[in-house]
Tab-separated table of C-alpha atoms and ligand atoms in Angstrom:
chain	number	residue	atom	x	y	z
F	557	MET	CA	6.529	1.233	13.529
F	558	ALA	CA	7.847	2.859	10.217
F	559	LEU	CA	5.949	5.332	8.208
F	560	GLY	CA	4.003	4.201	5.731
F	561	LEU	CA	2.720	6.696	2.475
F	562	TYR	CA	-0.267	7.114	0.647
F	563	LEU	CA	-0.989	8.390	-2.776
F	564	HIS	CA	-4.623	8.948	-3.860
F	565	ILE	CA	-5.132	9.523	-7.341
F	566	PRO	CA	-8.810	10.459	-7.269
F	567	PHE	CA	-9.722	9.578	-11.503
F	568	CYS	CA	-11.867	7.064	-12.694
F	569	LYS	CA	-12.708	6.481	-16.252
F	570	ALA	CA	-16.435	6.106	-15.191
F	571	LYS	CA	-18.427	5.957	-12.169
F	572	CYS	CA	-19.364	2.450	-10.642
F	573	SER	CA	-22.933	2.015	-9.385
F	574	TYR	CA	-21.944	1.106	-5.794
F	575	CYS	CA	-19.200	3.736	-5.391
F	576	ASP	CA	-19.238	6.249	-2.478
F	577	PHE	CA	-15.047	6.828	-2.801
F	578	ALA	CA	-13.480	9.880	-3.229
F	579	SER	CA	-13.474	9.250	-7.084
F	580	VAL	CA	-14.399	11.757	-10.074
F	581	PRO	CA	-14.930	10.352	-13.692
F	582	GLY	CA	-13.151	11.264	-16.875
F	583	ARG	CA	-11.526	14.996	-16.185
F	584	PRO	CA	-8.621	14.372	-18.027
F	585	GLU	CA	-7.240	17.720	-18.642
F	586	TRP	CA	-6.759	17.652	-14.494
F	587	TYR	CA	-4.437	14.742	-15.115
F	588	ALA	CA	-1.064	16.990	-14.897
F	589	PRO	CA	-2.403	19.769	-13.365
F	590	TYR	CA	-3.137	17.350	-10.488
F	591	ALA	CA	0.058	15.543	-10.811
F	592	ASP	CA	2.040	18.915	-10.487
F	593	ALA	CA	0.320	19.408	-7.271
F	594	ILE	CA	0.659	16.399	-5.455
F	595	CYS	CA	4.568	16.594	-6.699
F	596	ALA	CA	4.192	19.951	-4.954
F	597	GLU	CA	2.689	18.455	-1.460
F	598	ILE	CA	5.225	15.757	-0.997
F	599	ALA	CA	8.301	17.766	-2.120
F	600	GLY	CA	7.593	19.944	0.731
F	601	ALA	CA	6.234	16.765	2.927
F	602	PRO	CA	10.021	16.941	4.914
F	603	ALA	CA	10.120	20.621	5.876
F	604	ARG	CA	6.314	20.789	7.204
F	605	PHE	CA	7.252	17.280	8.906
F	606	PRO	CA	10.080	17.576	11.105
F	607	ASP	CA	9.515	15.651	13.882
F	608	ILE	CA	8.623	12.328	12.243
F	609	PRO	CA	11.110	9.971	14.914
F	610	ALA	CA	13.886	8.683	13.437
F	611	GLU	CA	12.752	5.391	13.936
F	612	GLN	CA	9.757	5.847	11.603
F	613	LEU	CA	12.220	6.603	8.738
F	614	PRO	CA	12.743	5.441	6.176
F	615	PRO	CA	9.393	4.727	4.936
F	616	GLN	CA	8.912	0.791	4.407
F	617	THR	CA	5.635	0.931	1.885
F	618	VAL	CA	3.670	3.045	-0.487
F	619	TYR	CA	-0.059	2.903	-1.661
F	620	ILE	CA	-0.752	4.547	-4.243
F	621	GLY	CA	-4.942	4.279	-4.604
F	622	GLY	CA	-7.862	5.818	-5.506
F	623	GLY	CA	-9.667	6.210	-7.520
F	624	THR	CA	-7.911	4.530	-10.568
F	625	PRO	CA	-4.404	5.076	-10.175
F	626	SER	CA	-3.762	3.342	-13.391
F	627	VAL	CA	-5.737	6.002	-15.471
F	628	LEU	CA	-2.789	8.200	-14.966
F	629	PRO	CA	-0.553	8.305	-17.851
F	630	VAL	CA	2.529	6.316	-16.991
F	631	PRO	CA	4.946	9.665	-17.246
F	632	LEU	CA	2.879	11.498	-14.464
F	633	LEU	CA	3.226	8.336	-12.117
F	634	GLU	CA	6.898	8.680	-12.909
F	635	ARG	CA	7.009	12.481	-11.769
F	636	ILE	CA	5.179	11.448	-8.639
F	637	LEU	CA	7.498	8.386	-7.822
F	638	ARG	CA	10.553	10.566	-8.602
F	639	ALA	CA	9.277	13.549	-6.352
F	640	LEU	CA	8.373	10.550	-3.527
F	641	GLN	CA	11.907	9.217	-3.981
F	642	GLU	CA	13.357	12.804	-3.562
F	643	ALA	CA	11.598	13.434	-0.499
F	644	PHE	CA	11.522	10.302	1.020
F	645	PRO	CA	14.365	7.916	-0.069
F	646	LEU	CA	13.441	4.404	-0.139
F	647	PRO	CA	14.715	1.666	0.803
F	648	ALA	CA	15.557	-1.167	-1.796
F	649	ASP	CA	12.818	-3.649	-0.492
F	650	ALA	CA	10.481	-0.995	0.129
F	651	GLU	CA	6.796	-2.382	-1.017
F	652	ILE	CA	5.060	0.061	-3.434
F	653	SER	CA	1.285	-0.960	-4.292
F	654	LEU	CA	-0.567	-0.036	-6.861
F	655	GLU	CA	-4.331	-0.214	-7.612
F	656	ALA	CA	-5.491	-0.811	-10.723
F	657	ASN	CA	-8.684	-1.544	-13.105
F	658	PRO	CA	-8.591	-4.021	-15.494
F	659	GLY	CA	-10.025	-1.513	-18.216
F	660	THR	CA	-7.228	0.779	-17.762
F	661	VAL	CA	-4.014	-1.401	-18.325
F	662	GLU	CA	-1.881	-2.416	-21.195
F	663	PRO	CA	1.186	-4.454	-21.537
F	664	GLU	CA	3.716	-1.954	-22.243
F	665	GLY	CA	2.263	0.297	-19.570
F	666	LEU	CA	2.241	-2.483	-16.816
F	667	ARG	CA	6.000	-3.102	-18.076
F	668	ARG	CA	7.169	0.646	-17.683
F	669	LEU	CA	5.225	0.481	-13.909
F	670	ARG	CA	7.031	-2.283	-13.003
F	671	ALA	CA	10.617	-0.615	-14.248
F	672	LEU	CA	9.751	2.264	-11.717
F	673	GLY	CA	9.717	0.091	-8.823
F	674	ILE	CA	6.174	-0.714	-8.500
F	675	ASN	CA	6.315	-4.521	-7.092
F	676	ARG	CA	2.973	-5.213	-6.006
F	677	LEU	CA	-0.065	-4.424	-8.320
F	678	SER	CA	-4.044	-5.033	-6.979
F	679	ILE	CA	-6.617	-5.201	-9.611
F	680	GLY	CA	-9.923	-4.251	-9.195
F	681	VAL	CA	-11.617	-7.556	-10.888
F	682	GLN	CA	-14.419	-7.413	-8.357
F	683	SER	CA	-16.019	-10.641	-10.526
F	684	PHE	CA	-15.330	-12.986	-13.267
F	685	ARG	CA	-19.260	-12.866	-14.208
F	686	ASP	CA	-19.817	-10.257	-17.036
F	687	ALA	CA	-23.675	-9.885	-15.857
F	688	GLU	CA	-22.236	-9.044	-12.627
F	689	LEU	CA	-19.691	-6.551	-13.666
F	690	ARG	CA	-22.467	-4.343	-15.698
F	691	LEU	CA	-24.775	-4.237	-12.591
F	692	LEU	CA	-21.653	-2.700	-10.671
F	693	GLY	CA	-21.300	-0.374	-13.767
F	694	ARG	CA	-17.411	-1.509	-13.820
F	695	VAL	CA	-15.782	-0.151	-17.036
F	696	HIS	CA	-14.151	-3.896	-18.043
F	697	ASP	CA	-15.479	-6.614	-18.669
F	698	THR	CA	-14.010	-10.355	-17.493
F	699	GLU	CA	-12.208	-11.171	-20.842
F	700	GLN	CA	-10.283	-7.797	-19.760
F	701	ALA	CA	-9.399	-8.617	-16.343
F	702	ARG	CA	-8.269	-12.171	-17.442
F	703	GLN	CA	-5.987	-10.286	-19.984
F	704	ALA	CA	-4.975	-7.636	-17.324
F	705	ILE	CA	-3.790	-10.743	-15.068
F	706	ARG	CA	-1.782	-12.351	-18.039
F	707	TRP	CA	-0.080	-9.095	-19.117
F	708	ALA	CA	0.508	-8.024	-15.132
F	709	ARG	CA	1.981	-11.446	-14.761
F	710	ARG	CA	4.344	-10.920	-18.373
F	711	ALA	CA	5.413	-7.316	-16.890
F	712	GLY	CA	7.046	-9.288	-14.072
F	713	PHE	CA	4.398	-8.399	-11.448
F	714	ASP	CA	5.341	-11.173	-9.133
F	715	ASN	CA	3.139	-9.824	-5.949
F	716	LEU	CA	-0.592	-9.809	-7.265
F	717	ASN	CA	-3.669	-8.689	-5.523
F	718	LEU	CA	-7.112	-9.662	-7.200
F	719	ASP	CA	-10.172	-7.689	-5.319
F	720	LEU	CA	-13.537	-9.248	-5.370
F	721	ILE	CA	-17.037	-8.264	-4.388
F	722	PHE	CA	-19.753	-10.768	-3.167
F	723	GLY	CA	-23.374	-10.554	-1.874
F	724	LEU	CA	-24.415	-8.707	-5.108
F	725	PRO	CA	-28.015	-8.677	-5.715
F	726	GLY	CA	-29.432	-11.760	-7.408
F	727	GLN	CA	-26.136	-13.117	-6.847
F	728	SER	CA	-26.445	-16.745	-5.936
F	729	LEU	CA	-23.658	-19.062	-3.981
F	730	GLU	CA	-22.804	-20.866	-7.266
F	731	ASP	CA	-22.059	-17.491	-8.704
F	732	TRP	CA	-19.866	-16.731	-5.771
F	733	LYS	CA	-18.262	-19.930	-6.039
F	734	GLN	CA	-17.388	-19.762	-9.688
F	735	SER	CA	-15.982	-16.305	-9.346
F	736	LEU	CA	-13.616	-17.324	-6.995
F	737	GLU	CA	-12.795	-20.358	-8.458
F	738	GLU	CA	-12.023	-18.501	-11.344
F	739	ALA	CA	-9.254	-15.995	-9.357
F	740	LEU	CA	-7.814	-18.640	-7.653
F	741	SER	CA	-6.958	-20.226	-11.369
F	742	PHE	CA	-5.181	-16.940	-11.384
F	743	ALA	CA	-2.799	-18.359	-8.551
F	744	PRO	CA	-2.649	-14.618	-6.929
F	745	GLN	CA	-0.235	-14.036	-3.644
F	746	HIS	CA	-3.431	-12.151	-2.307
F	747	ILE	CA	-6.856	-11.659	-2.169
F	748	SER	CA	-8.986	-9.442	-0.795
F	749	LEU	CA	-12.705	-10.267	-0.842
F	750	TYR	CA	-15.289	-7.261	0.234
F	751	ALA	CA	-18.935	-7.788	1.199
F	752	LEU	CA	-20.820	-5.300	-1.168
F	753	SER	CA	-21.877	-2.598	1.318
F	754	VAL	CA	-24.909	-0.455	-0.523
F	755	GLU	CA	-23.899	3.312	0.074
F	756	GLU	CA	-26.620	6.260	0.486
F	757	GLY	CA	-27.022	8.115	-2.579
F	758	THR	CA	-25.374	5.924	-5.043
F	759	PRO	CA	-27.145	4.304	-8.571
F	760	LEU	CA	-27.448	1.105	-6.621
F	761	ALA	CA	-28.710	2.045	-3.646
F	762	ARG	CA	-31.353	3.932	-5.633
F	763	MET	CA	-32.255	0.768	-7.352
F	764	ILE	CA	-32.654	-1.260	-4.630
F	765	GLU	CA	-34.825	1.412	-2.625
F	766	GLU	CA	-36.813	1.570	-6.071
F	767	GLY	CA	-37.088	-2.332	-6.338
F	768	THR	CA	-35.429	-2.695	-9.323
F	769	LEU	CA	-32.891	-5.104	-7.554
F	770	PRO	CA	-33.200	-6.952	-4.347
F	771	ALA	CA	-31.701	-5.905	-1.590
F	772	PRO	CA	-28.162	-7.719	-0.633
F	773	ASP	CA	-29.485	-10.882	1.833
F	774	ASP	CA	-27.730	-11.004	5.030
F	775	ASP	CA	-27.333	-14.942	5.174
F	776	ARG	CA	-26.819	-15.314	1.770
F	777	MET	CA	-23.456	-13.043	2.509
F	778	ALA	CA	-22.138	-14.825	5.596
F	779	ASP	CA	-22.756	-18.278	3.487
F	780	MET	CA	-20.438	-17.177	0.692
F	781	TYR	CA	-18.154	-15.517	3.163
F	782	THR	CA	-17.869	-19.026	5.245
F	783	TRP	CA	-17.509	-20.697	2.056
F	784	ALA	CA	-14.478	-18.434	0.499
F	785	GLU	CA	-12.497	-19.180	3.916
F	786	GLU	CA	-12.981	-22.745	3.647
F	787	ARG	CA	-12.155	-22.586	0.101
F	788	LEU	CA	-8.840	-20.176	0.722
F	789	ALA	CA	-7.495	-22.269	3.876
F	790	GLN	CA	-7.458	-25.402	1.269
F	791	ALA	CA	-6.122	-23.515	-1.585
F	792	GLY	CA	-2.557	-22.569	0.955
F	793	TYR	CA	-3.901	-19.008	1.837
F	794	LEU	CA	-3.520	-17.361	5.233
F	795	HIS	CA	-6.548	-15.478	6.541
F	796	TYR	CA	-4.988	-12.042	7.895
F	797	GLU	CA	-7.477	-9.866	8.365
F	798	ILE	CA	-11.203	-9.942	8.063
F	799	SER	CA	-11.095	-9.339	4.089
F	800	ASN	CA	-7.850	-10.535	3.391
F	801	TRP	CA	-6.291	-13.385	2.327
F	802	ALA	CA	-2.507	-14.261	1.460
F	803	VAL	CA	-0.194	-16.821	0.469
F	804	PRO	CA	2.555	-17.132	3.462
F	805	GLY	CA	5.398	-14.057	2.847
F	806	CYS	CA	2.800	-11.980	0.816
F	807	MET	CA	0.690	-9.993	3.194
F	808	CYS	CA	-0.065	-6.335	2.377
F	809	ARG	CA	2.937	-4.832	4.577
F	810	HIS	CA	1.392	-1.107	4.157
F	811	ASN	CA	-2.188	-1.859	5.041
F	812	LEU	CA	-0.591	-4.250	7.984
F	813	GLY	CA	0.373	-0.745	9.381
F	814	THR	CA	-3.068	0.765	8.878
F	815	TRP	CA	-4.413	-2.146	10.526
F	816	ARG	CA	-1.714	-2.065	13.854
F	817	ASN	CA	-2.794	1.820	13.717
F	818	GLU	CA	0.562	2.894	13.220
F	819	PRO	CA	1.682	6.329	11.462
F	820	TYR	CA	1.091	7.260	7.993
F	821	LEU	CA	1.373	10.271	5.705
F	822	GLY	CA	-1.313	10.562	2.918
F	823	PHE	CA	-1.329	12.855	-0.227
F	824	GLY	CA	-3.548	14.112	-2.541
F	825	CYS	CA	-6.957	15.087	-2.352
F	826	ALA	CA	-8.975	13.414	0.360
F	827	ALA	CA	-6.060	11.504	1.905
F	828	HIS	CA	-5.891	10.925	5.620
F	829	SER	CA	-2.561	11.292	7.763
F	830	HIS	CA	-2.270	10.247	11.236
F	831	LEU	CA	1.088	11.017	13.215
F	832	GLY	CA	1.287	10.461	16.356
F	833	ARG	CA	-2.338	11.090	18.036
F	834	ARG	CA	-2.376	14.229	15.219
F	835	ARG	CA	-4.864	13.455	12.584
F	836	TRP	CA	-5.677	15.615	9.342
F	837	TRP	CA	-7.470	15.350	6.060
F	838	ASN	CA	-7.110	17.319	2.614
F	839	VAL	CA	-9.865	18.549	0.631
F	840	ARG	CA	-11.752	16.001	-1.046
F	841	ASP	CA	-12.238	17.923	-4.244
F	842	PRO	CA	-9.354	17.004	-6.749
F	843	LEU	CA	-9.977	20.837	-8.585
F	844	ALA	CA	-10.076	22.629	-4.967
F	845	TYR	CA	-6.688	20.392	-3.880
F	846	ILE	CA	-5.083	21.472	-7.143
F	847	GLN	CA	-6.065	25.578	-6.524
F	848	ARG	CA	-5.115	25.877	-3.160
F	849	ILE	CA	-1.465	24.119	-4.058
F	850	GLU	CA	-1.608	26.029	-7.239
F	851	ALA	CA	-2.061	29.050	-4.655
F	852	GLY	CA	0.607	28.209	-2.341
F	853	ARG	CA	-2.103	27.218	-0.097
F	854	SER	CA	-2.106	24.374	1.991
F	855	PRO	CA	-4.507	21.476	1.081
F	856	MET	CA	-5.523	20.464	4.768
F	857	GLU	CA	-9.012	20.425	5.660
F	858	GLY	CA	-9.649	19.745	8.761
F	859	GLU	CA	-7.665	18.100	11.950
F	860	GLU	CA	-8.033	16.527	15.352
F	861	ILE	CA	-5.892	15.497	18.073
F	862	LEU	CA	-6.907	12.118	19.397
F	863	SER	CA	-7.077	11.588	22.855
F	864	GLU	CA	-5.444	8.473	24.681
F	865	GLU	CA	-9.095	7.166	24.841
F	866	VAL	CA	-10.138	7.260	21.559
F	867	ASP	CA	-6.649	6.547	20.338
F	868	MET	CA	-6.709	2.995	22.538
F	869	ALA	CA	-10.526	2.537	20.957
F	870	GLU	CA	-9.385	2.879	17.346
F	871	THR	CA	-6.140	0.611	18.240
F	872	MET	CA	-8.418	-2.348	19.470
F	873	MET	CA	-10.987	-1.916	16.381
F	874	LEU	CA	-8.283	-2.188	13.905
F	875	GLY	CA	-6.160	-4.430	15.240
F	876	LEU	CA	-9.710	-7.125	15.603
F	877	ARG	CA	-9.678	-7.005	11.972
F	878	LEU	CA	-6.276	-9.123	12.122
F	879	VAL	CA	-7.512	-12.676	12.468
F	880	GLN	CA	-4.112	-14.401	13.839
F	881	GLU	CA	-2.809	-11.384	15.206
F	882	GLY	CA	-5.203	-9.560	16.582
F	883	ILE	CA	-3.906	-7.139	19.246
F	884	GLU	CA	-0.962	-8.025	20.525
F	885	VAL	CA	-0.523	-7.563	24.221
F	886	LYS	CA	2.807	-6.932	24.610
F	887	ARG	CA	2.793	-3.874	21.232
F	888	PHE	CA	-0.659	-2.377	23.139
F	889	ARG	CA	1.106	-2.135	26.816
F	890	ARG	CA	4.401	-0.708	24.848
F	891	ARG	CA	2.283	2.199	23.345
F	892	PHE	CA	-0.282	3.089	26.302
F	893	GLY	CA	1.292	1.378	29.215
F	894	ARG	CA	-1.700	-0.674	29.999
F	895	THR	CA	-2.762	-3.818	28.815
F	896	PRO	CA	-5.894	-4.344	26.759
F	897	ALA	CA	-7.339	-6.170	30.195
F	898	GLU	CA	-6.795	-3.728	32.148
F	899	VAL	CA	-8.492	-1.026	29.980
F	900	TYR	CA	-11.657	-2.854	28.781
F	901	PRO	CA	-12.003	-5.774	31.480
F	902	GLU	CA	-15.646	-5.504	30.878
F	903	ALA	CA	-15.890	-5.717	27.420
F	904	LEU	CA	-13.460	-8.503	27.166
F	905	SER	CA	-15.285	-10.502	29.227
F	906	GLN	CA	-18.644	-9.931	28.250
F	907	LEU	CA	-17.486	-10.334	24.424
F	908	SER	CA	-15.446	-13.254	25.667
F	909	ALA	CA	-18.507	-15.099	27.000
F	910	GLN	CA	-20.770	-14.598	23.874
F	911	GLY	CA	-17.952	-16.186	22.111
F	912	LEU	CA	-17.489	-13.137	19.842
F	913	ILE	CA	-13.400	-13.038	20.769
F	914	GLU	CA	-10.466	-15.171	22.432
F	915	VAL	CA	-8.497	-13.321	25.557
F	916	LEU	CA	-5.569	-15.275	25.599
F	917	PRO	CA	-1.694	-14.433	27.641
F	918	GLU	CA	-0.353	-12.774	24.565
F	919	ARG	CA	-3.315	-11.654	22.240
F	920	VAL	CA	-6.933	-10.866	21.989
F	921	ARG	CA	-8.609	-11.525	18.893
F	922	LEU	CA	-11.986	-12.099	16.988
F	923	THR	CA	-13.280	-16.054	16.908
F	924	ALA	CA	-14.772	-17.499	13.816
F	925	ARG	CA	-18.130	-15.976	15.024
F	926	GLY	CA	-16.558	-12.703	15.884
F	927	ARG	CA	-15.533	-12.428	12.438
F	928	LEU	CA	-19.155	-12.362	10.516
F	929	LEU	CA	-20.486	-10.356	13.734
F	930	GLY	CA	-17.449	-7.379	14.113
F	931	ASN	CA	-19.494	-4.317	14.206
F	932	ARG	CA	-21.286	-5.728	17.067
F	933	VAL	CA	-17.415	-6.484	18.441
F	934	PHE	CA	-16.387	-3.196	17.410
F	935	ALA	CA	-18.790	-1.092	18.667
F	936	GLN	CA	-17.930	-2.067	22.640
F	937	PHE	CA	-14.755	-0.370	22.208
F	938	LEU	CA	-16.379	3.127	21.098
F	939	PRO	CA	-15.941	5.915	23.398
F	940	ASP	CA	-18.680	7.269	24.978
B	1512	LIG	S1	-13.196	2.209	-10.046
B	1512	LIG	FE1	-13.365	2.093	-8.006
B	1512	LIG	S2	-13.014	4.409	-7.248
B	1512	LIG	FE2	-13.671	4.195	-9.436
B	1512	LIG	S3	-15.744	4.365	-9.292
B	1512	LIG	FE3	-15.574	2.451	-9.684
B	1512	LIG	S4	-15.345	1.898	-7.512
B	1512	LIG	FE4	-15.247	3.916	-7.376
């Protein structure tokens, strides 16, 4: 189990209509103080966590997410990565991912990011249809997305992820096919497909409540997902997580660690960390985060110690997201001293009888039907 590192960059050019992530639009005057604060938090981490088990070091993966990390000027990202390397020297083959929005990149910046050691770029394309991008409130259009992908390739990013969203109000199966086909035409190493989730309090939710937009149609979403599964399999992609596909050898190592419920340290506002049975999180507001660090105070807002019951349940719910791997019985037993069948005899036999999971001697995983009804399966493992 290697440690993963997560860095949260909360800034975006504008707020998308569906977004309830920890992100703020604008505020370029906070960029430099935020970079200083996150560098200070990173620099203090080795002293704050002296008891990270030796087998979890050095960290093997870094994920810079947000927000839109690519809005930060490259020199600030450079400082942050330098602070990271000083606090946690990374192996030469570490995976370092950065999320980028097509409206925030240019060729020279991408070349410099690649030269900094960032070796995996995740581009938030979301759709190859301009009307859909407008509906989502994205700051970019389809031509900028195509351009960003070409520039990323030229800058030397040979491990590229494209994010797409499906199930948009009014989106037809044909519209969806068109977006996914265009994504495939760029031969990305990795594709993430997310079902649109309408989050309370967002402009999108209000438009649906007011009847300006139709609510997403669950049956059509299921058709879109099933079609994508078939199309991506035909194109040679491995479906390794409910929402993620990769060409063999290009699964996201950082996120694999998350789904295996392995330890991670998060830095920046709203970042979560999980070491052993302890989990904690930082203040969500970027200014409060900066002020706390500047005042020499901890940015931590809350923490909890997980019981074994909760730790096991979360390991089941996260691991079942892994389509092929599922929950490895050996790994689960090594961690908890018991097998999933010993801990959850009734849930496993019921779910298996309903055709939602497959219980094999070496692993437990979702069936194709279970992947469509994941939440029903996961609910079975929630502790009372
Ligand atoms: S770019 Fe991402 S984080 Fe930023 S507002 Fe849009 S969806 Fe939210």
